[in-house]
Tab-separated table of C-alpha atoms in Angstrom:
chain	number	residue	atom	x	y	z
A	23	MET	CA	-6.207	1.685	20.342
A	24	GLY	CA	-7.088	0.493	23.839
A	25	LYS	CA	-4.670	2.891	25.479
A	26	SER	CA	-5.791	5.788	23.270
A	27	LEU	CA	-9.398	5.043	24.196
A	28	ILE	CA	-8.564	5.128	27.916
A	29	ILE	CA	-6.860	8.516	27.470
A	30	LEU	CA	-9.819	9.863	25.501
A	31	VAL	CA	-12.476	8.579	27.925
A	32	THR	CA	-10.707	9.788	31.080
A	33	LEU	CA	-10.157	13.228	29.541
A	34	ALA	CA	-13.693	13.581	28.190
A	35	ASP	CA	-15.567	12.512	31.324
A	36	PRO	CA	-15.394	15.015	34.256
A	37	MET	CA	-16.075	12.186	36.710
A	38	LEU	CA	-12.715	10.640	35.776
A	39	HIS	CA	-10.571	13.703	36.481
A	40	SER	CA	-9.310	12.236	39.751
A	41	PRO	CA	-5.601	11.613	40.517
A	42	MET	CA	-5.933	7.861	39.835
A	43	TYR	CA	-7.070	8.451	36.263
A	44	PHE	CA	-4.491	11.197	35.781
A	45	PHE	CA	-1.753	8.642	36.433
A	46	LEU	CA	-3.595	6.047	34.365
A	47	ARG	CA	-3.503	8.464	31.400
A	48	ASN	CA	0.230	8.869	31.924
A	49	LEU	CA	0.696	5.086	31.986
A	50	SER	CA	-1.385	4.657	28.829
A	51	PHE	CA	0.572	7.376	27.011
A	52	LEU	CA	3.864	5.850	28.163
A	53	GLU	CA	2.905	2.386	26.944
A	54	ILE	CA	1.837	3.771	23.561
A	55	GLY	CA	5.416	5.009	23.173
A	56	PHE	CA	6.770	1.690	24.445
A	57	ASN	CA	4.698	-0.211	21.862
A	58	LEU	CA	5.759	2.107	19.043
A	59	VAL	CA	9.426	1.521	19.875
A	60	ILE	CA	9.245	-2.287	20.048
A	61	VAL	CA	6.068	-3.658	18.484
A	62	ALA	CA	6.022	-1.315	15.460
A	63	LYS	CA	9.460	-2.575	14.392
A	64	ILE	CA	8.427	-6.217	14.976
A	65	LEU	CA	5.349	-5.781	12.770
A	66	GLY	CA	7.415	-4.044	10.098
A	67	THR	CA	9.916	-6.903	10.151
A	68	LEU	CA	7.175	-9.534	9.864
A	69	LEU	CA	5.370	-7.741	7.034
A	70	ALA	CA	8.422	-6.747	4.995
A	71	GLN	CA	10.489	-9.838	5.887
A	72	ASP	CA	13.415	-7.485	6.471
A	73	THR	CA	15.323	-8.202	9.676
A	74	THR	CA	17.922	-5.457	9.245
A	75	ILE	CA	18.175	-2.302	11.326
A	76	SER	CA	20.628	0.553	10.894
A	77	PHE	CA	23.258	1.423	13.481
A	78	LEU	CA	21.451	4.684	14.290
A	79	GLY	CA	18.082	2.931	14.294
A	80	CYS	CA	19.343	0.343	16.776
A	81	ALA	CA	20.727	3.065	19.060
A	82	THR	CA	17.467	5.021	18.842
A	83	GLN	CA	15.367	1.962	19.656
A	84	MET	CA	17.576	1.125	22.637
A	85	TYR	CA	17.444	4.713	23.900
A	86	PHE	CA	13.642	4.865	23.941
A	87	PHE	CA	13.390	1.308	25.281
A	88	PHE	CA	15.429	2.366	28.318
A	89	PHE	CA	13.591	5.680	28.598
A	90	PHE	CA	10.083	4.214	28.590
A	91	GLY	CA	11.107	1.175	30.661
A	92	VAL	CA	12.632	3.272	33.459
A	93	ALA	CA	9.719	5.718	33.342
A	94	GLU	CA	7.226	2.850	33.686
A	95	CYS	CA	8.985	1.475	36.768
A	96	SER	CA	8.889	4.927	38.386
A	97	LEU	CA	5.288	5.598	37.338
A	98	LEU	CA	4.064	2.274	38.742
A	99	ALA	CA	5.668	3.219	42.087
A	100	THR	CA	3.912	6.607	41.937
A	101	MET	CA	0.592	4.917	41.201
A	102	ALA	CA	1.142	2.594	44.173
A	103	TYR	CA	1.661	5.638	46.402
A	104	ASP	CA	-1.527	7.179	44.999
A	105	ARG	CA	-3.495	4.025	45.881
A	106	TYR	CA	-1.903	4.021	49.345
A	107	VAL	CA	-3.066	7.576	50.049
A	108	ALA	CA	-6.545	6.909	48.595
A	109	ILE	CA	-7.110	3.808	50.744
A	110	CYS	CA	-5.206	4.656	53.933
A	111	SER	CA	-6.041	8.405	54.110
A	112	PRO	CA	-9.267	8.824	52.129
A	113	LEU	CA	-10.306	12.070	53.875
A	114	HIS	CA	-6.977	13.764	53.168
A	115	TYR	CA	-6.636	12.277	49.666
A	116	PRO	CA	-7.943	15.310	47.694
A	117	VAL	CA	-5.665	17.644	49.676
A	118	ILE	CA	-2.532	15.485	49.466
A	119	MET	CA	-2.965	14.529	45.800
A	120	ASN	CA	-3.858	17.977	44.542
A	121	GLN	CA	-3.194	19.065	40.970
A	122	ARG	CA	0.239	20.512	41.747
A	123	THR	CA	1.367	17.378	43.584
A	124	ARG	CA	0.128	15.160	40.766
A	125	ALA	CA	2.098	17.166	38.207
A	126	LYS	CA	5.269	16.956	40.324
A	127	LEU	CA	4.912	13.202	40.820
A	128	ALA	CA	4.293	12.622	37.115
A	129	THR	CA	7.339	14.728	36.182
A	130	ALA	CA	9.467	12.891	38.742
A	131	SER	CA	8.321	9.575	37.224
A	132	TRP	CA	9.160	10.532	33.643
A	133	PHE	CA	12.469	12.291	34.346
A	134	PRO	CA	14.732	9.346	35.408
A	135	GLY	CA	14.378	7.813	31.960
A	136	PHE	CA	16.361	10.629	30.316
A	137	PRO	CA	19.731	10.301	32.153
A	138	VAL	CA	19.597	6.492	32.288
A	139	ALA	CA	18.804	6.130	28.572
A	140	THR	CA	21.317	8.813	27.546
A	141	VAL	CA	24.254	7.449	29.558
A	142	GLN	CA	23.676	3.755	28.859
A	143	THR	CA	22.962	4.092	25.131
A	144	THR	CA	25.749	6.605	24.450
A	145	TRP	CA	28.273	4.570	26.407
A	146	LEU	CA	27.363	1.245	24.794
A	147	PHE	CA	27.393	2.575	21.236
A	148	SER	CA	30.733	4.290	21.755
A	149	PHE	CA	32.403	0.849	21.925
A	150	PRO	CA	33.933	-0.688	18.780
A	151	PHE	CA	31.855	-3.477	17.194
A	152	CYS	CA	33.097	-6.454	15.201
A	153	GLY	CA	31.982	-9.793	13.818
A	154	THR	CA	28.741	-10.363	11.960
A	155	ASN	CA	26.856	-7.476	13.606
A	156	LYS	CA	23.863	-9.791	14.066
A	157	VAL	CA	21.771	-8.970	17.124
A	158	ASN	CA	20.273	-12.262	18.347
A	159	HIS	CA	17.041	-10.680	19.549
A	160	PHE	CA	13.834	-9.135	18.183
A	161	PHE	CA	14.897	-5.653	19.339
A	162	CYS	CA	18.104	-3.864	20.324
A	163	ASP	CA	18.428	-4.746	23.989
A	164	SER	CA	21.703	-4.062	25.791
A	165	LEU	CA	22.770	-7.673	26.476
A	166	PRO	CA	22.528	-8.942	22.854
A	167	VAL	CA	24.211	-5.789	21.526
A	168	LEU	CA	26.913	-6.003	24.199
A	169	LYS	CA	27.940	-9.423	22.843
A	170	LEU	CA	29.029	-7.726	19.605
A	171	VAL	CA	31.464	-5.353	21.339
A	172	CYS	CA	35.194	-5.879	20.763
A	173	ALA	CA	36.484	-4.188	23.932
A	174	ASP	CA	36.600	-4.522	27.705
A	175	THR	CA	33.057	-3.906	28.966
A	176	ALA	CA	33.611	-4.703	32.669
A	177	LEU	CA	33.043	-1.114	33.829
A	178	PHE	CA	29.923	-0.791	31.698
A	179	GLU	CA	28.513	-4.026	33.106
A	180	ILE	CA	29.087	-2.781	36.672
A	181	TYR	CA	27.259	0.429	35.774
A	182	ALA	CA	24.422	-1.599	34.230
A	183	ILE	CA	24.009	-3.676	37.415
A	184	ILE	CA	23.987	-0.576	39.632
A	185	GLY	CA	21.578	1.150	37.257
A	186	THR	CA	19.232	-1.847	37.335
A	187	ILE	CA	19.196	-1.832	41.137
A	188	LEU	CA	18.444	1.897	41.262
A	189	VAL	CA	15.759	2.141	38.566
A	190	VAL	CA	14.088	-1.253	38.969
A	191	MET	CA	14.558	-2.517	42.510
A	192	ILE	CA	14.003	0.782	44.361
A	193	PRO	CA	10.579	1.397	42.718
A	194	CYS	CA	9.773	-2.274	43.337
A	195	LEU	CA	10.566	-1.914	47.044
A	196	LEU	CA	8.456	1.252	47.260
A	197	ILE	CA	5.585	-0.621	45.624
A	198	LEU	CA	5.940	-3.527	48.064
A	199	CYS	CA	5.926	-1.112	51.018
A	200	SER	CA	2.800	0.606	49.702
A	201	TYR	CA	1.111	-2.734	49.087
A	202	THR	CA	1.913	-3.943	52.606
A	203	LEU	CA	0.378	-0.816	54.143
A	204	ILE	CA	-2.631	-1.040	51.820
A	205	ALA	CA	-3.233	-4.708	52.694
A	206	ALA	CA	-2.987	-3.915	56.419
A	207	ALA	CA	-5.447	-1.030	56.031
A	208	ILE	CA	-7.940	-3.178	54.091
A	209	LEU	CA	-7.836	-5.909	56.748
A	210	LYS	CA	-8.721	-3.332	59.425
A	211	ILE	CA	-11.920	-2.271	57.613
A	212	PRO	CA	-14.793	-3.783	59.639
A	213	SER	CA	-17.437	-4.227	56.924
A	214	ALA	CA	-17.164	-6.716	54.060
A	215	LYS	CA	-18.570	-4.090	51.688
A	216	GLY	CA	-15.879	-1.624	52.683
A	217	LYS	CA	-13.164	-4.228	52.185
A	218	HIS	CA	-14.527	-5.105	48.746
A	219	LYS	CA	-14.632	-1.445	47.698
A	220	ALA	CA	-11.063	-0.805	48.902
A	221	PHE	CA	-9.761	-3.963	47.247
A	222	SER	CA	-11.467	-3.086	43.946
A	223	MET	CA	-9.643	0.293	44.006
A	224	TRP	CA	-6.345	-1.558	44.411
A	225	SER	CA	-6.799	-4.761	42.399
A	226	SER	CA	-6.323	-3.306	38.896
A	227	HIS	CA	-3.002	-1.714	39.818
A	228	LEU	CA	-1.962	-4.894	41.617
A	229	LEU	CA	-2.515	-6.945	38.444
A	230	VAL	CA	-0.691	-4.451	36.228
A	231	VAL	CA	2.338	-4.312	38.533
A	232	SER	CA	2.408	-8.103	39.010
A	233	LEU	CA	2.371	-8.785	35.274
A	234	PHE	CA	5.109	-6.237	34.585
A	235	TYR	CA	7.520	-7.120	37.388
A	236	ILE	CA	7.084	-10.905	37.240
A	237	SER	CA	7.864	-11.013	33.513
A	238	LEU	CA	10.695	-8.502	33.939
A	239	SER	CA	12.204	-10.501	36.817
A	240	LEU	CA	11.978	-13.776	34.921
A	241	THR	CA	13.728	-12.156	31.974
A	242	TYR	CA	16.472	-10.793	34.223
A	243	PHE	CA	17.195	-14.148	35.885
A	244	GLN	CA	16.929	-16.042	32.594
A	245	ALA	CA	19.500	-13.710	31.048
A	246	LYS	CA	22.193	-15.269	33.249
A	247	SER	CA	21.104	-18.848	32.684
A	248	ASN	CA	21.955	-21.363	30.005
A	249	ASN	CA	18.484	-21.369	28.478
A	250	SER	CA	18.128	-20.933	24.743
A	251	PRO	CA	17.988	-17.442	23.174
A	252	GLU	CA	14.476	-18.261	21.971
A	253	SER	CA	13.179	-18.676	25.541
A	254	LYS	CA	14.802	-15.377	26.517
A	255	LYS	CA	13.121	-13.681	23.568
A	256	LEU	CA	9.773	-15.118	24.599
A	257	LEU	CA	10.166	-13.776	28.135
A	258	SER	CA	11.198	-10.378	26.777
A	259	LEU	CA	8.134	-10.368	24.542
A	260	SER	CA	5.905	-10.849	27.581
A	261	TYR	CA	6.831	-7.511	29.209
A	262	THR	CA	7.454	-5.530	26.015
A	263	ALA	CA	4.259	-6.490	24.163
A	264	VAL	CA	1.906	-8.830	26.035
A	265	THR	CA	1.750	-6.959	29.357
A	266	PRO	CA	1.171	-3.517	27.772
A	267	MET	CA	-1.551	-5.106	25.620
A	268	LEU	CA	-3.319	-6.534	28.680
A	269	ASN	CA	-3.166	-3.337	30.749
A	270	PRO	CA	-6.010	-1.507	28.937
A	271	ILE	CA	-8.181	-4.616	29.301
A	272	ILE	CA	-7.456	-4.831	33.030
A	273	ASN	CA	-8.017	-1.107	33.601
A	274	SER	CA	-11.278	-1.023	31.662
A	275	LEU	CA	-13.049	-4.369	32.072
A	276	ARG	CA	-12.323	-4.477	35.814
A	277	ASN	CA	-13.286	-0.834	36.348
A	278	ASN	CA	-16.983	0.077	36.377
A	279	GLU	CA	-16.234	3.813	36.328
A	280	VAL	CA	-14.325	3.505	33.054
A	281	LYS	CA	-16.985	1.254	31.518
A	282	ASN	CA	-19.770	3.644	32.537
A	283	ALA	CA	-17.819	6.642	31.239
A	284	PHE	CA	-17.276	4.864	27.919
A	285	SER	CA	-21.015	4.123	27.708
A	286	ARG	CA	-21.823	7.772	28.390
A	287	MET	CA	-19.373	8.904	25.725
A	288	VAL	CA	-20.874	6.525	23.140
A	289	CYS	CA	-24.400	7.627	24.043
A	290	LYS	CA	-23.521	11.297	23.703
A	291	THR	CA	-21.692	10.724	20.439
A	292	LEU	CA	-24.563	8.744	18.906
A	293	ALA	CA	-27.261	10.845	20.641
A	294	LEU	CA	-28.811	7.743	22.206
A	295	ARG	CA	-31.390	7.696	24.990
A	296	ASN	CA	-31.359	5.710	28.225
A	297	CYS	CA	-27.704	6.461	28.851
A	298	ILE	CA	-25.956	5.801	32.133
A	299	PRO	CA	-26.103	9.050	34.175
């Protein structure tokens, strides 16, 4: 509901048709899909007390998990670049981030999810499975499913490591580079008011990225440790459910433009007076 509201408000209010809110709509739409893939199944399991999932259902869930996960990494890097241009080149920002460029960047962010999800899911589910066929997780992630395979998976694991470096670490490095340049630009602003305004433009994205990558990194390192499966599930839950839930709160409560636009939309809908102009 929070993400849908952000999409609705930023589409309805002409003052929020800037590149930043265009990418924010993309992120909200992406995380709606991410929640439907993971959280919807969790809720269904809790309500129906049925922990089973079909072979095709497991493959489908894994496919869209990879698709939305890779797309989010790429989109967060794109949003970091958008903030870099807005803060470091404010006069050229409307020209650089024109409508055509925004569409290309959004497409480039969504596209990598297709080949990664297709190759990894198809390859993994082409292996023979044996044993109890019990996935020790709350969703069909690759590592728990891989433990059920009765074949040599060395080549697949090498591919998975290389794929992780490409789709996770490269966007992360691009984000860090953008953040470094943004921080340097903010420190050069002479006035305290100017610094505060620039930091407020950046802070929401900084929080979103920090929450996502910290929880994702902890999950990655914990996956190779001897910690219990329950702790690994808890870490996975943080970036699959908790972080996407917090993002609408961060992007709305910390953003006066979104709050004012929401107030205007409510006023117009209810035909109230004394609305925010």
